[in-house]
PDB file of C-alpha atoms and ligand atoms in Angstrom:
ATOM      1  CA  MET X 929       2.596  17.548  28.564  1.00 55.00           C
ATOM      2  CA  SER X 930       1.195  20.201  26.272  1.00 82.00           C
ATOM      3  CA  TYR X 931       0.750  19.162  22.700  1.00 94.00           C
ATOM      4  CA  GLN X 932       0.917  20.987  19.399  1.00 97.00           C
ATOM      5  CA  HIS X 933       0.815  19.458  15.907  1.00 98.00           C
ATOM      6  CA  GLN X 934       4.350  19.346  14.429  1.00 98.00           C
ATOM      7  CA  TRP X 935       6.090  18.553  11.173  1.00 98.00           C
ATOM      8  CA  LEU X 936       8.854  15.940  11.096  1.00 97.00           C
ATOM      9  CA  ASP X 937      11.548  18.612  11.462  1.00 97.00           C
ATOM     10  CA  GLY X 938      10.011  19.778  14.735  1.00 95.00           C
ATOM     11  CA  THR X 939       8.474  22.998  13.432  1.00 97.00           C
ATOM     12  CA  ALA X 940       4.982  23.752  14.668  1.00 97.00           C
ATOM     13  CA  ILE X 941       2.025  23.299  12.351  1.00 98.00           C
ATOM     14  CA  ASN X 942      -0.162  26.364  12.393  1.00 96.00           C
ATOM     15  CA  LEU X 943      -3.375  24.492  13.191  1.00 98.00           C
ATOM     16  CA  PRO X 944      -5.271  24.121  16.463  1.00 97.00           C
ATOM     17  CA  VAL X 945      -5.472  20.697  18.124  1.00 98.00           C
ATOM     18  CA  GLY X 946      -8.971  19.405  17.541  1.00 98.00           C
ATOM     19  CA  LYS X 947     -10.870  16.187  18.062  1.00 98.00           C
ATOM     20  CA  ALA X 948      -9.818  12.769  16.851  1.00 98.00           C
ATOM     21  CA  VAL X 949     -12.397  10.817  14.897  1.00 98.00           C
ATOM     22  CA  CYS X 950     -11.513   7.127  15.070  1.00 98.00           C
ATOM     23  CA  VAL X 951     -12.715   4.131  13.129  1.00 97.00           C
ATOM     24  CA  GLY X 952     -13.108   0.685  14.657  1.00 93.00           C
ATOM     25  CA  ARG X 953     -12.665  -2.630  12.849  1.00 92.00           C
ATOM     26  CA  ASN X 954     -11.265  -1.184   9.619  1.00 95.00           C
ATOM     27  CA  TYR X 955      -8.995  -4.201   9.077  1.00 94.00           C
ATOM     28  CA  ALA X 956     -10.767  -7.560   8.852  1.00 89.00           C
ATOM     29  CA  ALA X 957      -7.938  -9.539  10.495  1.00 88.00           C
ATOM     30  CA  HIS X 958      -8.041  -7.283  13.570  1.00 87.00           C
ATOM     31  CA  ALA X 959     -11.842  -7.527  13.880  1.00 84.00           C
ATOM     32  CA  LYS X 960     -11.380 -11.302  13.841  1.00 87.00           C
ATOM     33  CA  GLU X 961      -8.631 -11.391  16.497  1.00 89.00           C
ATOM     34  CA  LEU X 962     -11.012  -9.689  18.957  1.00 89.00           C
ATOM     35  CA  GLY X 963     -13.929 -11.923  17.951  1.00 88.00           C
ATOM     36  CA  ASN X 964     -15.847  -9.046  16.340  1.00 88.00           C
ATOM     37  CA  VAL X 965     -17.883  -9.190  13.143  1.00 86.00           C
ATOM     38  CA  VAL X 966     -16.745  -7.015  10.237  1.00 84.00           C
ATOM     39  CA  PRO X 967     -19.207  -4.110  10.098  1.00 85.00           C
ATOM     40  CA  ASP X 968     -21.261  -3.027   7.050  1.00 87.00           C
ATOM     41  CA  ALA X 969     -20.436   0.649   7.658  1.00 91.00           C
ATOM     42  CA  PRO X 970     -17.489   2.216   9.519  1.00 94.00           C
ATOM     43  CA  ILE X 971     -17.804   2.150  13.320  1.00 94.00           C
ATOM     44  CA  LEU X 972     -16.900   5.645  14.529  1.00 97.00           C
ATOM     45  CA  PHE X 973     -15.961   7.004  17.940  1.00 97.00           C
ATOM     46  CA  LEU X 974     -14.310  10.197  19.151  1.00 98.00           C
ATOM     47  CA  LYS X 975     -11.401  11.131  21.334  1.00 98.00           C
ATOM     48  CA  PRO X 976     -11.365  14.726  22.618  1.00 98.00           C
ATOM     49  CA  SER X 977      -8.373  17.014  22.000  1.00 98.00           C
ATOM     50  CA  THR X 978      -7.384  16.435  25.653  1.00 97.00           C
ATOM     51  CA  ALA X 979      -6.577  12.799  24.806  1.00 98.00           C
ATOM     52  CA  ILE X 980      -3.816  13.854  22.388  1.00 98.00           C
ATOM     53  CA  VAL X 981      -0.211  13.847  23.658  1.00 98.00           C
ATOM     54  CA  PRO X 982       3.171  13.668  21.931  1.00 98.00           C
ATOM     55  CA  LEU X 983       4.203  10.100  21.063  1.00 98.00           C
ATOM     56  CA  SER X 984       7.879  10.752  21.831  1.00 97.00           C
ATOM     57  CA  PRO X 985      10.071  10.696  23.828  1.00 97.00           C
ATOM     58  CA  SER X 986       7.646   8.895  26.172  1.00 98.00           C
ATOM     59  CA  PHE X 987       3.985   8.568  27.078  1.00 98.00           C
ATOM     60  CA  SER X 988       2.211   7.082  30.057  1.00 98.00           C
ATOM     61  CA  ILE X 989      -0.604   4.577  30.470  1.00 98.00           C
ATOM     62  CA  PRO X 990      -3.165   4.254  33.288  1.00 96.00           C
ATOM     63  CA  SER X 991      -1.778   1.866  35.902  1.00 92.00           C
ATOM     64  CA  ASP X 992      -4.910   0.805  37.749  1.00 93.00           C
ATOM     65  CA  ARG X 993      -7.623   0.174  35.153  1.00 96.00           C
ATOM     66  CA  GLY X 994      -6.652  -3.190  33.673  1.00 97.00           C
ATOM     67  CA  SER X 995      -4.771  -3.905  30.458  1.00 98.00           C
ATOM     68  CA  CYS X 996      -3.904  -1.033  28.104  1.00 98.00           C
ATOM     69  CA  HIS X 997      -3.449  -2.170  24.502  1.00 98.00           C
ATOM     70  CA  HIS X 998      -1.533  -0.504  21.687  1.00 98.00           C
ATOM     71  CA  GLU X 999      -3.359  -0.017  18.395  1.00 97.00           C
ATOM     72  CA  THR X1000      -0.980   1.407  15.775  1.00 98.00           C
ATOM     73  CA  GLU X1001      -2.809   3.508  13.218  1.00 98.00           C
ATOM     74  CA  ILE X1002      -2.207   5.895  10.325  1.00 98.00           C
ATOM     75  CA  ALA X1003      -3.313   9.361  11.503  1.00 98.00           C
ATOM     76  CA  VAL X1004      -4.633  11.902   9.018  1.00 98.00           C
ATOM     77  CA  LEU X1005      -4.346  15.609   9.836  1.00 98.00           C
ATOM     78  CA  ILE X1006      -7.236  17.653   8.449  1.00 98.00           C
ATOM     79  CA  GLY X1007      -6.176  21.038   7.048  1.00 98.00           C
ATOM     80  CA  GLN X1008      -9.497  22.730   6.350  1.00 97.00           C
ATOM     81  CA  THR X1009     -13.059  22.624   7.608  1.00 98.00           C
ATOM     82  CA  ILE X1010     -15.165  20.173   5.609  1.00 98.00           C
ATOM     83  CA  SER X1011     -18.743  18.937   5.815  1.00 98.00           C
ATOM     84  CA  LYS X1012     -20.616  16.456   3.623  1.00 98.00           C
ATOM     85  CA  ILE X1013     -17.913  16.248   0.971  1.00 98.00           C
ATOM     86  CA  ASP X1014     -17.528  13.821  -1.931  1.00 98.00           C
ATOM     87  CA  VAL X1015     -14.713  11.279  -2.046  1.00 98.00           C
ATOM     88  CA  LYS X1016     -13.066  13.221  -4.900  1.00 98.00           C
ATOM     89  CA  ASP X1017     -12.647  16.261  -2.617  1.00 98.00           C
ATOM     90  CA  ALA X1018     -11.094  14.382   0.315  1.00 98.00           C
ATOM     91  CA  ALA X1019      -7.418  14.578  -0.741  1.00 98.00           C
ATOM     92  CA  ALA X1020      -7.505  18.393  -0.815  1.00 98.00           C
ATOM     93  CA  ALA X1021      -8.551  18.495   2.849  1.00 98.00           C
ATOM     94  CA  ILE X1022      -5.526  16.495   4.075  1.00 98.00           C
ATOM     95  CA  ALA X1023      -2.653  18.507   5.578  1.00 98.00           C
ATOM     96  CA  GLY X1024      -0.460  15.558   6.554  1.00 98.00           C
ATOM     97  CA  TYR X1025      -0.023  12.000   7.737  1.00 98.00           C
ATOM     98  CA  GLY X1026       1.510  10.545  10.874  1.00 98.00           C
ATOM     99  CA  LEU X1027       1.181   7.563  13.189  1.00 98.00           C
ATOM    100  CA  ALA X1028      -0.913   7.349  16.326  1.00 98.00           C
ATOM    101  CA  LEU X1029      -1.483   4.888  19.125  1.00 98.00           C
ATOM    102  CA  ASP X1030      -5.179   4.404  19.835  1.00 98.00           C
ATOM    103  CA  LEU X1031      -4.576   3.384  23.465  1.00 98.00           C
ATOM    104  CA  THR X1032      -7.388   1.147  24.662  1.00 98.00           C
ATOM    105  CA  LEU X1033      -8.169  -0.104  28.161  1.00 98.00           C
ATOM    106  CA  ARG X1034      -9.132  -3.498  26.785  1.00 97.00           C
ATOM    107  CA  ASP X1035     -10.531  -5.167  29.926  1.00 97.00           C
ATOM    108  CA  LEU X1036     -12.708  -2.140  30.556  1.00 97.00           C
ATOM    109  CA  GLN X1037     -13.772  -1.908  26.900  1.00 96.00           C
ATOM    110  CA  ASN X1038     -14.784  -5.583  26.927  1.00 96.00           C
ATOM    111  CA  GLN X1039     -16.966  -4.963  30.006  1.00 96.00           C
ATOM    112  CA  LEU X1040     -18.532  -1.884  28.411  1.00 96.00           C
ATOM    113  CA  LYS X1041     -19.228  -3.736  25.154  1.00 93.00           C
ATOM    114  CA  LYS X1042     -20.869  -6.576  27.061  1.00 96.00           C
ATOM    115  CA  GLN X1043     -23.119  -4.114  28.866  1.00 96.00           C
ATOM    116  CA  GLY X1044     -23.892  -2.132  25.714  1.00 96.00           C
ATOM    117  CA  TYR X1045     -22.320   1.027  27.114  1.00 96.00           C
ATOM    118  CA  PRO X1046     -20.246   3.651  25.259  1.00 94.00           C
ATOM    119  CA  TRP X1047     -16.470   3.073  25.023  1.00 93.00           C
ATOM    120  CA  GLU X1048     -15.191   6.527  25.976  1.00 95.00           C
ATOM    121  CA  VAL X1049     -13.791   5.718  29.410  1.00 96.00           C
ATOM    122  CA  ALA X1050     -11.732   2.958  27.750  1.00 98.00           C
ATOM    123  CA  LYS X1051     -10.535   5.001  24.764  1.00 98.00           C
ATOM    124  CA  ALA X1052     -10.926   8.767  25.291  1.00 98.00           C
ATOM    125  CA  PHE X1053      -9.137   9.317  28.620  1.00 98.00           C
ATOM    126  CA  ASP X1054      -6.346  11.889  29.042  1.00 97.00           C
ATOM    127  CA  GLY X1055      -3.301  10.669  27.131  1.00 98.00           C
ATOM    128  CA  ALA X1056      -5.218   8.032  25.142  1.00 98.00           C
ATOM    129  CA  CYS X1057      -3.896   9.294  21.808  1.00 98.00           C
ATOM    130  CA  PRO X1058      -0.078   9.567  21.529  1.00 98.00           C
ATOM    131  CA  LEU X1059       0.594  11.181  18.144  1.00 98.00           C
ATOM    132  CA  SER X1060       3.755  11.400  16.016  1.00 98.00           C
ATOM    133  CA  PRO X1061       4.863  14.429  14.013  1.00 98.00           C
ATOM    134  CA  PHE X1062       3.279  14.715  10.572  1.00 98.00           C
ATOM    135  CA  MET X1063       4.676  14.482   7.062  1.00 98.00           C
ATOM    136  CA  LYS X1064       3.258  16.194   4.001  1.00 98.00           C
ATOM    137  CA  PRO X1065       0.971  13.996   1.865  1.00 98.00           C
ATOM    138  CA  GLU X1066       3.598  13.895  -0.920  1.00 97.00           C
ATOM    139  CA  GLN X1067       6.169  12.541   1.576  1.00 97.00           C
ATOM    140  CA  LEU X1068       3.886   9.632   2.433  1.00 97.00           C
ATOM    141  CA  GLY X1069       3.174   8.831  -1.209  1.00 96.00           C
ATOM    142  CA  ASP X1070       0.217   6.598  -2.018  1.00 97.00           C
ATOM    143  CA  VAL X1071      -1.964   6.254   1.079  1.00 97.00           C
ATOM    144  CA  TYR X1072      -3.794   3.329  -0.551  1.00 97.00           C
ATOM    145  CA  HIS X1073      -0.545   1.311  -0.597  1.00 97.00           C
ATOM    146  CA  THR X1074       1.398   2.203   2.535  1.00 98.00           C
ATOM    147  CA  ALA X1075       3.040  -0.160   5.033  1.00 98.00           C
ATOM    148  CA  PHE X1076       3.533   0.701   8.700  1.00 98.00           C
ATOM    149  CA  THR X1077       4.891  -1.252  11.660  1.00 98.00           C
ATOM    150  CA  LEU X1078       5.226  -1.376  15.416  1.00 98.00           C
ATOM    151  CA  THR X1079       7.947  -3.185  17.333  1.00 98.00           C
ATOM    152  CA  VAL X1080       7.896  -3.528  21.120  1.00 98.00           C
ATOM    153  CA  ASN X1081      11.242  -4.245  22.815  1.00 98.00           C
ATOM    154  CA  GLY X1082      12.613  -5.231  19.417  1.00 98.00           C
ATOM    155  CA  GLU X1083       9.837  -7.762  18.685  1.00 98.00           C
ATOM    156  CA  PRO X1084       7.585  -7.172  15.650  1.00 98.00           C
ATOM    157  CA  ARG X1085       4.030  -6.663  16.952  1.00 97.00           C
ATOM    158  CA  GLN X1086       1.993  -5.000  14.220  1.00 97.00           C
ATOM    159  CA  HIS X1087       2.481  -4.775  10.485  1.00 97.00           C
ATOM    160  CA  GLY X1088      -0.211  -2.900   8.617  1.00 96.00           C
ATOM    161  CA  LEU X1089      -0.854  -2.351   4.944  1.00 97.00           C
ATOM    162  CA  THR X1090      -3.360   0.341   4.046  1.00 97.00           C
ATOM    163  CA  ASP X1091      -4.345  -1.852   1.066  1.00 95.00           C
ATOM    164  CA  ASP X1092      -6.199  -3.969   3.654  1.00 95.00           C
ATOM    165  CA  MET X1093      -8.429  -1.156   4.961  1.00 96.00           C
ATOM    166  CA  ILE X1094     -12.100  -2.034   4.593  1.00 95.00           C
ATOM    167  CA  THR X1095     -12.889   1.670   4.084  1.00 96.00           C
ATOM    168  CA  PRO X1096      -9.814   3.417   2.638  1.00 96.00           C
ATOM    169  CA  VAL X1097      -8.700   6.916   3.596  1.00 98.00           C
ATOM    170  CA  TYR X1098     -10.522   9.174   1.105  1.00 98.00           C
ATOM    171  CA  GLU X1099     -13.755   7.174   1.384  1.00 97.00           C
ATOM    172  CA  LEU X1100     -13.432   7.286   5.163  1.00 98.00           C
ATOM    173  CA  ILE X1101     -13.018  11.083   5.236  1.00 98.00           C
ATOM    174  CA  ALA X1102     -16.022  11.548   2.942  1.00 98.00           C
ATOM    175  CA  TYR X1103     -18.106   9.176   5.095  1.00 98.00           C
ATOM    176  CA  ILE X1104     -17.103  10.836   8.381  1.00 98.00           C
ATOM    177  CA  SER X1105     -17.867  14.290   6.947  1.00 98.00           C
ATOM    178  CA  GLN X1106     -21.489  13.250   6.348  1.00 97.00           C
ATOM    179  CA  ILE X1107     -21.873  12.884  10.133  1.00 97.00           C
ATOM    180  CA  PHE X1108     -19.289  15.121  11.822  1.00 97.00           C
ATOM    181  CA  THR X1109     -18.001  18.427  10.498  1.00 98.00           C
ATOM    182  CA  LEU X1110     -14.229  18.048  10.342  1.00 98.00           C
ATOM    183  CA  GLU X1111     -12.362  21.185  11.328  1.00 98.00           C
ATOM    184  CA  ALA X1112      -8.819  22.255  10.522  1.00 98.00           C
ATOM    185  CA  GLY X1113      -6.588  20.597  13.131  1.00 98.00           C
ATOM    186  CA  ASP X1114      -8.828  17.560  13.664  1.00 98.00           C
ATOM    187  CA  ILE X1115      -7.296  14.163  13.096  1.00 98.00           C
ATOM    188  CA  ILE X1116      -8.650  10.865  11.865  1.00 98.00           C
ATOM    189  CA  LEU X1117      -7.393   7.539  13.191  1.00 98.00           C
ATOM    190  CA  THR X1118      -7.901   5.033  10.409  1.00 98.00           C
ATOM    191  CA  GLY X1119      -8.024   1.754  12.340  1.00 97.00           C
ATOM    192  CA  THR X1120      -5.504  -0.818  13.506  1.00 96.00           C
ATOM    193  CA  PRO X1121      -4.224  -3.979  11.864  1.00 95.00           C
ATOM    194  CA  GLU X1122      -3.985  -7.188  13.884  1.00 95.00           C
ATOM    195  CA  GLY X1123      -1.390  -7.759  16.606  1.00 96.00           C
ATOM    196  CA  VAL X1124      -2.804  -5.577  19.396  1.00 96.00           C
ATOM    197  CA  ALA X1125      -1.513  -6.447  22.869  1.00 97.00           C
ATOM    198  CA  ALA X1126      -1.005  -5.027  26.347  1.00 98.00           C
ATOM    199  CA  LEU X1127       1.718  -2.471  27.087  1.00 98.00           C
ATOM    200  CA  ALA X1128       3.831  -2.352  30.235  1.00 98.00           C
ATOM    201  CA  THR X1129       5.843   0.402  31.856  1.00 97.00           C
ATOM    202  CA  GLY X1130       9.361   0.450  30.419  1.00 98.00           C
ATOM    203  CA  ASP X1131       8.377  -0.978  27.012  1.00 98.00           C
ATOM    204  CA  GLN X1132      10.452   0.474  24.161  1.00 98.00           C
ATOM    205  CA  LEU X1133       8.393   1.079  21.033  1.00 98.00           C
ATOM    206  CA  VAL X1134       9.407   1.854  17.477  1.00 98.00           C
ATOM    207  CA  LEU X1135       6.684   2.919  15.064  1.00 98.00           C
ATOM    208  CA  SER X1136       7.630   3.277  11.431  1.00 98.00           C
ATOM    209  CA  VAL X1137       6.108   4.353   8.144  1.00 98.00           C
ATOM    210  CA  VAL X1138       7.789   5.094   4.779  1.00 96.00           C
ATOM    211  CA  GLY X1139      11.267   5.185   6.287  1.00 93.00           C
ATOM    212  CA  GLN X1140      10.343   7.397   9.247  1.00 97.00           C
ATOM    213  CA  ARG X1141      11.015   5.857  12.660  1.00 98.00           C
ATOM    214  CA  PHE X1142       9.385   7.168  15.807  1.00 98.00           C
ATOM    215  CA  GLU X1143      10.940   5.817  19.005  1.00 98.00           C
ATOM    216  CA  THR X1144       9.218   6.087  22.365  1.00 98.00           C
ATOM    217  CA  THR X1145       9.031   4.549  25.821  1.00 98.00           C
ATOM    218  CA  VAL X1146       6.097   3.729  28.074  1.00 98.00           C
ATOM    219  CA  ALA X1147       6.903   5.914  31.084  1.00 95.00           C
TER     220      ALA X1147
HETATM  221 ZN1   ZN S 569      -8.251   1.788  17.003  1.00 76.28          ZN
END
């Protein structure tokens, strides 16, 4: 399905669809649940624009490459090109906030990690980044104190609080911009809280943040 960034009301956002820069292990409790150490500096990886698909009304997962886990994450939409910025200039570069699923082929990723290989085939495949519509920064409110949740088939699975981020949003943007130029239309996935688990075809998901509910189905 073709993808374009959208606002909550369904209108198109006049920005191209760029890369997704993702951070690993940004919540200590999630690092622990996978038996990983909490890193000294953010662990970054990329998903190409071809990984991005609409979250709703449905998305698909690979059927023949082992378990595919949900990782529910706050997504930040970048509104202007930035490079090597200071933390104080990060807020001005943010066009909006939404929710994303950082889909992860966990069995494959575990094999790759063991062998010391890159993670891309487990995390950057076509469709690996279902993305909700975006809200304006003022609609989200304080991104340092924001709760977000995922339920699967009515069961609570993930409950995140941005207060728990090891590297919070503005610091993360400034850090990423030292390494990768961020272009208008790029997104940042800010890490997942604990509670990741495998998805199955037919699962009904509800992702929510500040009163916005995004419903979807694993097709
Ligand atoms: Zn993730």
